[in-house]
Coordinates of C-alpha atoms in Angstrom, one line a residue:
M102 CA 68.2 79.8 -47.2
A103 CA 64.5 79.3 -47.4
H104 CA 62.9 75.8 -47.3
I105 CA 61.3 74.7 -50.5
I106 CA 58.4 72.2 -50.5
P107 CA 58.1 69.9 -52.3
D108 CA 61.7 69.2 -53.1
G109 CA 63.0 67.6 -56.3
W110 CA 62.3 70.8 -58.3
E111 CA 66.0 71.6 -58.8
N112 CA 66.3 68.6 -61.1
L113 CA 63.3 69.5 -63.3
Q114 CA 63.7 70.7 -66.9
R115 CA 60.8 72.8 -68.1
S116 CA 60.1 75.5 -70.7
G117 CA 58.0 78.6 -70.9
P118 CA 56.2 79.9 -67.7
A119 CA 57.0 76.7 -65.8
Q120 CA 60.7 77.4 -66.3
R121 CA 60.2 81.0 -65.1
E122 CA 58.6 79.6 -61.9
L123 CA 61.6 77.4 -61.3
E124 CA 63.9 80.4 -61.7
T125 CA 61.8 82.2 -59.1
L126 CA 62.1 79.3 -56.7
A127 CA 65.9 79.3 -57.0
R128 CA 65.9 83.1 -56.4
L129 CA 63.7 82.8 -53.3
K130 CA 65.6 80.0 -51.9
K131 CA 68.8 82.0 -51.9
A132 CA 67.3 85.4 -51.0
L133 CA 65.1 84.4 -48.1
S134 CA 66.4 83.1 -44.8
D135 CA 65.4 79.8 -43.1
D136 CA 62.7 81.7 -41.3
Y137 CA 60.6 81.1 -44.4
T138 CA 59.2 78.1 -46.2
V139 CA 58.1 78.4 -49.9
Y140 CA 55.4 76.0 -51.1
H141 CA 54.8 75.7 -54.8
A142 CA 52.5 74.0 -57.3
I143 CA 49.4 74.1 -55.1
H144 CA 46.0 73.0 -56.5
W145 CA 42.6 72.7 -55.1
T146 CA 39.0 72.4 -55.9
N147 CA 36.3 74.2 -53.9
I148 CA 32.8 72.8 -54.4
E149 CA 29.9 75.2 -54.0
G150 CA 26.5 73.8 -54.9
R151 CA 26.7 72.2 -58.4
H152 CA 29.7 74.3 -59.5
A153 CA 33.4 73.5 -59.0
I154 CA 35.7 76.5 -58.7
H155 CA 39.2 75.7 -59.8
G156 CA 42.2 77.9 -58.8
E157 CA 45.9 77.7 -58.9
I158 CA 48.5 79.3 -56.6
D159 CA 52.0 79.6 -57.9
F160 CA 53.7 80.1 -54.5
V161 CA 52.8 80.4 -50.8
V162 CA 55.4 81.8 -48.5
V163 CA 55.0 81.0 -44.8
N164 CA 56.9 82.6 -41.9
R165 CA 57.8 81.2 -38.5
A166 CA 54.4 82.4 -37.1
G167 CA 52.5 80.5 -39.7
D168 CA 51.3 83.6 -41.6
L169 CA 51.0 83.2 -45.3
L170 CA 51.7 85.3 -48.4
V171 CA 50.1 84.1 -51.6
I172 CA 52.1 84.9 -54.7
E173 CA 50.7 84.8 -58.2
Q174 CA 53.3 84.9 -61.0
K175 CA 52.4 85.9 -64.5
A176 CA 55.1 85.6 -67.1
G177 CA 54.9 87.5 -70.4
A178 CA 52.9 90.6 -71.3
L179 CA 49.7 91.7 -69.5
D180 CA 46.8 93.8 -70.7
E181 CA 46.0 97.0 -68.7
T182 CA 42.3 97.3 -69.1
A183 CA 39.7 99.6 -67.5
A184 CA 38.8 96.8 -65.1
G185 CA 42.4 96.2 -64.1
L186 CA 45.3 94.0 -65.1
A187 CA 44.4 91.0 -67.3
K188 CA 46.2 88.0 -68.8
R189 CA 45.1 86.5 -72.1
H190 CA 44.7 82.7 -72.3
A191 CA 43.5 81.2 -75.6
G192 CA 42.3 84.7 -76.8
K193 CA 40.3 85.3 -73.6
A194 CA 41.3 88.0 -71.0
Q195 CA 41.4 86.8 -67.4
L196 CA 41.1 89.6 -64.8
L197 CA 43.9 89.2 -62.3
P198 CA 42.3 91.1 -59.4
V199 CA 39.2 88.9 -59.6
Q200 CA 41.3 85.7 -59.9
M201 CA 43.5 86.7 -57.0
A202 CA 40.6 87.7 -54.7
L203 CA 38.9 84.4 -55.3
T204 CA 42.2 82.6 -54.7
A205 CA 42.8 84.4 -51.4
D206 CA 39.2 84.0 -50.2
T207 CA 39.1 80.3 -51.0
L208 CA 42.4 79.6 -49.4
R209 CA 41.5 81.7 -46.3
A210 CA 38.2 79.8 -45.9
K211 CA 39.8 76.4 -46.2
L212 CA 42.6 77.4 -43.8
A213 CA 40.1 78.7 -41.2
R214 CA 38.2 75.4 -41.3
S215 CA 41.4 73.4 -41.0
L216 CA 42.7 75.5 -38.0
D217 CA 39.3 75.5 -36.2
G218 CA 39.0 79.3 -36.7
A219 CA 42.5 80.1 -35.4
D220 CA 43.7 83.5 -36.5
V221 CA 46.6 83.5 -39.0
G222 CA 47.6 86.2 -41.4
L223 CA 47.1 85.8 -45.2
D224 CA 48.2 88.4 -47.7
Y225 CA 48.8 88.4 -51.5
L226 CA 51.3 89.6 -54.1
L227 CA 51.3 89.7 -57.9
Y228 CA 54.7 89.0 -59.5
C229 CA 55.0 89.9 -63.2
P230 CA 58.7 89.8 -64.0
D231 CA 58.2 90.5 -67.8
H232 CA 55.7 93.4 -67.6
R233 CA 56.1 96.9 -66.5
V234 CA 52.8 98.3 -65.0
L235 CA 52.3 101.7 -66.6
A236 CA 49.2 102.6 -64.5
P237 CA 49.5 101.0 -61.1
T238 CA 46.6 103.0 -59.6
T239 CA 44.2 101.5 -62.1
A240 CA 45.6 98.0 -62.0
G241 CA 42.9 96.8 -59.6
L242 CA 45.5 95.8 -57.0
S243 CA 47.3 97.9 -54.4
P244 CA 50.6 99.1 -56.0
E245 CA 52.5 97.8 -52.9
R246 CA 51.2 94.3 -53.8
I247 CA 52.6 94.3 -57.3
V248 CA 56.2 93.5 -58.2
D249 CA 56.7 94.2 -61.9
A250 CA 59.6 94.2 -64.3
S251 CA 60.9 97.5 -62.9
R252 CA 61.5 96.1 -59.5
R253 CA 61.8 92.3 -59.9
D254 CA 65.2 92.3 -58.2
T255 CA 63.4 93.4 -55.0
L256 CA 61.0 90.5 -54.8
A257 CA 62.6 89.0 -51.7
A258 CA 62.7 92.4 -50.0
V259 CA 59.1 93.1 -50.7
I260 CA 58.2 89.6 -49.4
R261 CA 60.1 90.4 -46.1
D262 CA 58.3 93.8 -45.8
I263 CA 54.8 92.3 -46.2
L264 CA 55.6 89.1 -44.3
P265 CA 58.2 89.7 -41.5
P266 CA 59.8 86.5 -40.1
G267 CA 57.5 86.6 -37.0
E268 CA 57.8 84.7 -33.8
P269 CA 57.4 80.9 -33.6
S270 CA 53.8 79.9 -33.2
P271 CA 52.1 76.5 -32.5
H272 CA 49.9 77.3 -35.6
R273 CA 53.0 76.9 -37.8
A274 CA 52.9 73.1 -37.8
R275 CA 49.2 73.0 -38.5
V276 CA 49.6 75.4 -41.4
D277 CA 52.4 73.2 -42.8
H278 CA 50.2 70.1 -42.6
F279 CA 47.4 72.0 -44.3
L280 CA 49.6 73.1 -47.2
R281 CA 51.2 69.7 -47.6
D282 CA 47.8 68.1 -47.7
I283 CA 46.8 70.5 -50.5
I284 CA 49.9 69.9 -52.5
R285 CA 49.5 66.2 -52.1
L286 CA 53.0 65.4 -51.0
E287 CA 52.5 61.7 -51.5
T288 CA 55.3 59.9 -53.2
D289 CA 54.3 58.1 -56.3
V290 CA 55.4 54.7 -55.1
S291 CA 54.3 53.0 -58.4
A292 CA 57.4 54.5 -60.1
L293 CA 60.1 52.0 -61.1
I294 CA 62.7 51.1 -58.4
G295 CA 65.8 53.3 -58.9
Q296 CA 63.9 56.2 -60.5
A297 CA 64.2 59.5 -58.8
R298 CA 61.2 60.3 -56.6
A299 CA 58.4 61.9 -58.5
W300 CA 56.3 64.5 -56.8
V301 CA 52.7 64.5 -57.9
T302 CA 49.9 66.9 -57.4
R303 CA 46.3 65.8 -57.0
L304 CA 43.0 67.6 -57.1
A305 CA 41.6 68.2 -53.7
G306 CA 39.0 65.5 -54.3
G307 CA 41.9 63.0 -54.7
L308 CA 41.9 59.7 -52.9
A309 CA 44.7 60.4 -50.4
H310 CA 42.8 63.5 -49.2
W311 CA 39.2 62.3 -49.0
A312 CA 39.7 58.8 -47.7
R313 CA 41.4 60.3 -44.6
Q314 CA 38.5 62.6 -43.9
L315 CA 36.2 59.7 -43.2
D316 CA 35.1 59.4 -39.5
I317 CA 34.8 55.6 -39.0
T318 CA 34.8 53.6 -35.7
P319 CA 36.4 51.2 -35.9
Y320 CA 38.3 52.4 -38.9
R321 CA 37.8 49.7 -41.5
L322 CA 38.0 51.1 -45.0
R323 CA 37.9 49.1 -48.2
V324 CA 38.9 51.2 -51.3
T325 CA 38.0 49.8 -54.7
G326 CA 40.0 52.0 -57.1
T327 CA 41.1 51.8 -60.7
A328 CA 44.7 51.9 -61.8
G329 CA 46.3 55.3 -61.3
S330 CA 43.6 56.5 -58.9
G331 CA 46.2 57.0 -56.1
K332 CA 45.6 53.8 -54.0
T333 CA 49.3 53.4 -53.2
Q334 CA 49.6 57.1 -52.5
L335 CA 46.9 56.7 -49.9
A336 CA 48.8 53.8 -48.4
L337 CA 51.9 56.0 -48.0
A338 CA 49.9 58.8 -46.5
E339 CA 48.3 56.4 -43.9
Y340 CA 51.7 54.9 -43.2
R341 CA 53.4 58.3 -42.7
D342 CA 50.6 59.7 -40.5
A343 CA 50.8 56.7 -38.2
I344 CA 54.5 57.2 -37.7
E345 CA 54.1 61.0 -37.1
Q346 CA 51.6 60.1 -34.3
G347 CA 54.1 57.8 -32.7
K348 CA 52.3 54.6 -33.8
R349 CA 53.5 51.6 -35.8
P350 CA 52.1 50.8 -39.2
L351 CA 52.2 47.6 -41.3
Y352 CA 52.1 47.8 -45.2
V353 CA 51.6 44.5 -47.0
C354 CA 51.3 43.9 -50.8
F355 CA 51.8 40.9 -53.0
N356 CA 54.5 42.0 -55.4
R357 CA 58.0 42.0 -54.0
P358 CA 59.3 44.8 -56.3
L359 CA 56.5 47.1 -55.1
A360 CA 57.1 46.2 -51.5
D361 CA 60.9 46.8 -51.8
H362 CA 60.3 50.3 -53.4
F363 CA 57.7 51.2 -50.8
N364 CA 60.1 50.2 -48.0
R365 CA 62.8 52.5 -49.5
I366 CA 60.7 55.6 -49.7
A367 CA 58.6 55.2 -46.5
P368 CA 59.8 56.7 -43.3
E369 CA 61.3 54.5 -40.6
G370 CA 59.2 53.2 -37.8
G371 CA 57.0 50.7 -39.4
L372 CA 57.1 47.5 -41.4
A373 CA 56.7 47.4 -45.2
V374 CA 56.8 43.9 -46.8
S375 CA 55.4 41.6 -49.3
F376 CA 53.0 38.9 -48.0
H377 CA 55.6 36.2 -48.3
L378 CA 58.3 38.3 -46.7
L379 CA 55.9 38.9 -43.8
C380 CA 55.5 35.2 -43.4
D381 CA 59.3 34.9 -43.5
R382 CA 59.7 37.6 -40.8
L383 CA 57.2 35.8 -38.5
L384 CA 59.1 32.6 -38.8
R385 CA 62.5 34.2 -38.2
H386 CA 61.1 36.0 -35.2
V387 CA 60.7 32.6 -33.5
G388 CA 64.1 31.4 -34.7
R389 CA 63.1 29.4 -37.8
S390 CA 64.9 30.0 -41.1
P391 CA 62.9 29.1 -44.2
D392 CA 64.7 27.1 -46.9
F393 CA 63.8 28.7 -50.2
A394 CA 65.8 26.1 -52.2
Q395 CA 63.3 23.4 -51.3
P396 CA 60.3 22.5 -53.6
K397 CA 57.1 24.4 -52.9
A398 CA 59.1 26.6 -50.5
F399 CA 56.6 29.4 -50.5
E400 CA 53.6 27.1 -49.9
H401 CA 55.3 25.7 -46.8
L402 CA 56.2 29.2 -45.8
V403 CA 52.6 30.3 -45.7
D404 CA 51.5 27.1 -43.9
D405 CA 54.2 27.4 -41.2
A406 CA 53.5 31.1 -40.6
E407 CA 49.7 30.6 -40.3
A408 CA 50.3 27.9 -37.6
L409 CA 52.2 30.4 -35.4
P410 CA 50.5 32.3 -32.7
V411 CA 50.7 36.1 -33.3
P412 CA 53.7 37.5 -31.3
S413 CA 53.0 40.8 -29.5
D414 CA 55.7 42.4 -31.6
F415 CA 53.6 41.8 -34.7
M416 CA 50.5 43.7 -33.6
F417 CA 50.2 47.0 -35.4
D418 CA 48.3 50.3 -34.9
T419 CA 47.7 50.7 -38.7
V420 CA 47.4 47.9 -41.2
I421 CA 47.4 48.6 -44.9
V422 CA 46.9 45.9 -47.6
D423 CA 47.8 47.1 -51.1
E424 CA 46.8 45.3 -54.3
G425 CA 44.2 43.4 -52.2
Q426 CA 42.8 41.7 -55.2
D427 CA 45.9 39.5 -55.2
F428 CA 45.1 38.2 -51.7
D429 CA 42.8 35.2 -51.2
A430 CA 40.6 34.9 -48.1
R431 CA 43.2 32.9 -46.3
W432 CA 46.1 35.4 -46.9
G433 CA 43.8 38.3 -46.1
G434 CA 42.9 36.8 -42.7
M435 CA 46.5 36.2 -41.9
V436 CA 47.3 39.9 -42.4
L437 CA 44.2 41.3 -40.7
R438 CA 44.8 39.3 -37.6
L439 CA 47.9 41.5 -37.0
A440 CA 45.7 44.6 -36.5
K441 CA 45.1 45.8 -32.9
P442 CA 41.4 46.0 -32.0
D443 CA 41.4 49.9 -32.4
A444 CA 43.8 49.9 -35.4
R445 CA 43.2 51.8 -38.6
V446 CA 42.8 49.2 -41.3
V447 CA 42.8 50.0 -45.0
W448 CA 42.2 47.5 -47.8
L449 CA 43.1 48.7 -51.3
E450 CA 42.0 46.8 -54.4
D451 CA 41.2 46.9 -58.1
P452 CA 39.1 44.0 -59.3
M453 CA 40.3 44.6 -62.9
Q454 CA 43.8 43.7 -61.9
N455 CA 42.9 40.4 -60.4
L456 CA 45.0 38.0 -62.4
Y457 CA 44.9 35.1 -60.0
N458 CA 41.1 34.6 -59.6
H459 CA 41.4 35.0 -55.9
Q460 CA 38.3 35.7 -53.8
P461 CA 38.9 38.3 -51.1
P462 CA 38.0 37.7 -47.5
E463 CA 34.5 38.6 -46.3
M464 CA 34.4 42.2 -44.9
P465 CA 31.1 42.7 -43.2
G466 CA 30.7 46.2 -41.7
W467 CA 33.5 47.8 -43.7
V468 CA 33.0 51.1 -45.4
R469 CA 33.7 51.0 -49.1
L470 CA 35.0 53.9 -51.1
R471 CA 35.2 53.7 -54.9
A472 CA 37.6 55.7 -57.0
Q473 CA 37.2 55.7 -60.8
S474 CA 39.6 58.5 -61.9
N475 CA 42.9 57.5 -63.5
F476 CA 45.5 60.3 -63.0
R477 CA 48.4 58.3 -64.4
S478 CA 47.7 56.7 -67.8
P479 CA 47.7 58.8 -71.0
R480 CA 44.1 59.4 -72.2
P481 CA 44.5 57.5 -75.5
V482 CA 45.5 54.4 -73.3
V483 CA 42.3 54.9 -71.2
N484 CA 40.2 55.3 -74.3
L485 CA 41.5 52.0 -75.7
L486 CA 40.8 50.2 -72.4
Q487 CA 37.3 51.7 -72.1
S488 CA 36.5 50.3 -75.5
V489 CA 37.2 46.7 -74.3
L490 CA 36.0 46.9 -70.6
P491 CA 32.7 45.6 -69.5
D492 CA 29.8 48.1 -69.7
D493 CA 29.6 48.3 -65.9
V494 CA 33.3 49.3 -65.6
R495 CA 34.0 53.0 -66.1
I496 CA 37.3 54.9 -65.9
D497 CA 37.5 58.6 -65.8
A498 CA 40.6 59.8 -67.7
Q499 CA 42.2 62.6 -65.7
A500 CA 45.8 62.5 -66.7
P501 CA 47.2 65.6 -68.5
I502 CA 48.7 63.5 -71.3
T503 CA 46.4 63.7 -74.3
D504 CA 48.5 63.3 -77.4
S505 CA 50.4 60.0 -76.8
D506 CA 49.1 57.6 -79.4
V507 CA 49.1 53.8 -78.7
E508 CA 51.3 51.9 -81.2
V509 CA 50.6 48.3 -82.2
L510 CA 53.2 46.0 -83.7
S511 CA 52.6 42.4 -84.8
Y512 CA 54.5 39.1 -84.9
H513 CA 53.9 35.6 -86.1
D514 CA 56.9 33.6 -84.7
E515 CA 59.7 33.9 -82.2
E516 CA 62.1 35.6 -84.6
S517 CA 59.6 38.3 -85.6
L518 CA 58.6 38.7 -81.9
L519 CA 62.2 39.5 -80.9
L520 CA 62.6 41.8 -83.9
A521 CA 59.4 43.7 -82.8
V522 CA 60.7 44.1 -79.3
K523 CA 64.0 45.5 -80.5
Q524 CA 62.0 47.8 -82.8
G525 CA 59.9 49.0 -79.8
I526 CA 63.1 49.7 -77.8
R527 CA 64.5 51.7 -80.7
K528 CA 61.3 53.7 -81.0
C529 CA 61.5 54.6 -77.3
Y530 CA 65.1 55.7 -77.6
S531 CA 64.4 57.7 -80.7
D532 CA 61.6 59.5 -78.7
G533 CA 64.2 60.6 -76.1
F534 CA 63.5 58.0 -73.4
R535 CA 66.5 56.6 -71.5
A536 CA 67.0 53.0 -70.6
D537 CA 65.8 53.7 -67.1
D538 CA 62.6 55.0 -68.5
I539 CA 61.7 51.9 -70.4
A540 CA 60.2 48.5 -69.4
V541 CA 59.6 45.5 -71.6
I542 CA 56.6 43.7 -70.1
S543 CA 55.5 40.2 -71.1
Y544 CA 51.9 39.2 -71.3
H545 CA 53.0 35.8 -69.9
G546 CA 54.7 34.7 -66.8
H547 CA 58.4 33.9 -66.7
Q548 CA 57.9 30.2 -67.4
R549 CA 56.0 30.7 -70.7
S550 CA 57.6 33.9 -72.0
Q551 CA 60.0 33.7 -74.9
V552 CA 61.2 37.3 -74.4
L553 CA 62.1 36.8 -70.7
A554 CA 64.2 33.8 -71.6
H555 CA 66.8 36.2 -73.2
D556 CA 69.4 38.3 -71.4
R557 CA 70.1 40.3 -74.5
L558 CA 68.2 41.4 -77.7
G559 CA 70.7 42.7 -80.2
P560 CA 72.5 45.7 -78.6
H561 CA 69.9 45.8 -75.7
G562 CA 70.8 44.1 -72.5
L563 CA 67.7 43.0 -70.4
R564 CA 67.6 43.3 -66.7
R565 CA 65.2 40.4 -65.9
F566 CA 64.3 38.2 -62.9
T567 CA 66.2 35.0 -63.3
G568 CA 63.6 33.0 -61.3
Q569 CA 66.1 32.4 -58.5
Y570 CA 66.3 33.7 -55.0
D571 CA 69.3 34.2 -52.8
L572 CA 69.6 32.8 -49.3
L573 CA 67.6 35.7 -47.8
G574 CA 64.7 35.2 -50.3
L575 CA 65.7 38.2 -52.4
P576 CA 65.0 37.9 -56.2
V577 CA 68.1 37.7 -58.4
Y578 CA 68.2 39.8 -61.6
S579 CA 70.4 39.5 -64.7
N580 CA 72.7 42.4 -65.7
G581 CA 71.2 44.7 -68.3
D582 CA 70.0 48.2 -69.1
V583 CA 66.3 47.8 -69.9
L584 CA 64.0 46.2 -67.4
A585 CA 62.1 43.1 -68.6
E586 CA 59.3 41.8 -66.4
S587 CA 56.2 39.8 -66.5
V588 CA 52.8 41.5 -66.3
Y589 CA 52.3 39.7 -63.0
R590 CA 55.4 41.0 -61.3
F591 CA 55.1 44.6 -62.6
K592 CA 51.7 45.1 -61.2
G593 CA 51.4 48.1 -58.9
Q594 CA 54.3 49.9 -60.6
S595 CA 54.6 52.3 -63.5
I596 CA 57.2 53.7 -65.9
P597 CA 57.2 56.4 -68.6
A598 CA 57.5 54.0 -71.6
V599 CA 56.1 50.5 -71.7
I600 CA 56.6 47.9 -74.5
F601 CA 53.9 45.4 -73.7
T602 CA 54.7 42.2 -75.7
E603 CA 53.7 38.6 -76.4
I604 CA 50.0 39.6 -76.4
D605 CA 48.5 36.5 -77.9
F606 CA 44.8 36.1 -76.9
D607 CA 42.5 34.1 -79.3
T608 CA 39.4 35.7 -77.8
L609 CA 39.3 39.0 -75.9
D610 CA 37.7 37.3 -72.9
E611 CA 37.6 38.5 -69.3
R612 CA 41.1 37.2 -68.5
A613 CA 42.6 38.7 -71.6
I614 CA 41.0 42.1 -70.9
R615 CA 42.4 42.1 -67.3
K616 CA 45.9 41.3 -68.5
L617 CA 45.7 43.9 -71.2
F618 CA 44.4 46.4 -68.6
V619 CA 47.2 45.7 -66.1
G620 CA 50.0 45.9 -68.7
A621 CA 48.7 49.0 -70.5
T622 CA 48.1 51.0 -67.3
R623 CA 51.8 50.7 -66.4
A624 CA 52.7 53.4 -68.9
T625 CA 52.7 57.0 -68.0
L626 CA 53.8 58.5 -71.3
K627 CA 54.2 56.0 -74.1
L628 CA 52.7 52.5 -74.8
I629 CA 53.7 50.1 -77.5
L630 CA 51.7 46.9 -77.9
I631 CA 53.3 43.8 -79.5
A632 CA 50.7 41.2 -80.4
T633 CA 50.2 38.2 -82.6
E634 CA 48.7 39.1 -85.9
P635 CA 45.1 38.1 -85.0
A636 CA 45.3 39.9 -81.6
A637 CA 46.9 42.9 -83.2
A638 CA 44.1 43.2 -85.7
V639 CA 41.6 43.3 -82.8
L640 CA 43.6 46.0 -81.0
R641 CA 44.0 48.1 -84.1
K642 CA 40.2 48.0 -84.6
K643 CA 39.6 49.0 -81.1
I644 CA 42.0 51.9 -81.4
G645 CA 40.3 52.9 -84.6

């Protein structure tokens, strides 16, 4: 069977043309041998002067030699015009020969630059499984490069004729790396722990691509990026690249849930931890076992770890600090001292998510990269946030979700608060979300939250952090179906449906705006805000 990249497609449920493409993937996987790899959902942007040329390839098939066959699939009926085959979109006819020529030329040019001019074959094929081409000689494409409804069952055979298996070539690995980079095969590590891996595509101008094109000596990169801009995806790409090169990376963040999830999806060969777990590892390395049952255990943990000389086993080739706005200068220095002199060091931060008022360490000589595009949050959420953010903070809404309205519920006491949360959960269930797709996020920390004091709200069991740690320092959670967390602990993660509750600001000041920003940007599809009546009035006015 052929290899399919990225994976996870077999569990997707789509409709229309997207479903037809999934059916084609299933057919190609079975009909082609393991001499072939099929890449799908490839996007790029090619910048020429002041114009951006956007293109989309449905599939690229690669053989053992690293030669490519670009396949454009067009479901439904086509128009056979005097200028060639055309597909109508929103009443406009798009000439397929022109589109495919541009696609092939753009990909060929990018591939040549990536392979330093190495010669690899690149051919093309139009697959229209629902349309029978009546006049192939005037279609604008070679008839041998068209598989229409009359011979759709021969698709795999045509692919093998155009693209034989070939002999193994050293170019094959470089072509694979090139295509993976275009597809943006970075795992979205902000997804909730326990969720299936979600494969995301990014425009070629995305953070994970461009940040790694910078030529810096020594490599010291400080990325200031808004929520959903791909900071953690960049972290995973750096981590993975280090391991592929036989080097040892270190990934450190503040939130334990994010560190645990990153550790699960990252390849073996490095160290991925929260800051406090890093301190714990340093102490255990010298035979000391921290006692987490003692008062101020975590303060003593940091003091003791800072006093240790750095062991040689804790010097790394790549050091990545994620959610850097949560690190004060002291913590940042403790992590950065673990980088070898020639290490790649990446510091990722978002000042709008600084809830602890920490001041970052001084970073003279570092290159700073700013990323303002949010690919994750529904556009109505970004529009709401833009209405409350300072004038000098701008977010570019780039997510495809445009019709997800933000709902605002109000409360005036604990009883009405709990009723509103239950109503929010019911709304999510009625919209088709499962328990694993929903998170109840409190505006307050665990000590102040009224919602997080409950293990159950009516029929809904809450899976919440109990405030306790086991003997290994692992957080203990209650049993429940719906995750309930504080806005502090859920930073750096995301989930389809968020019920952001206990919002009770008197004045929409800087701190309130930051907490609102963090909580709202956790949602990828649906956001429900539950606020006190005065705060709800302000939010409804901002939404309009």
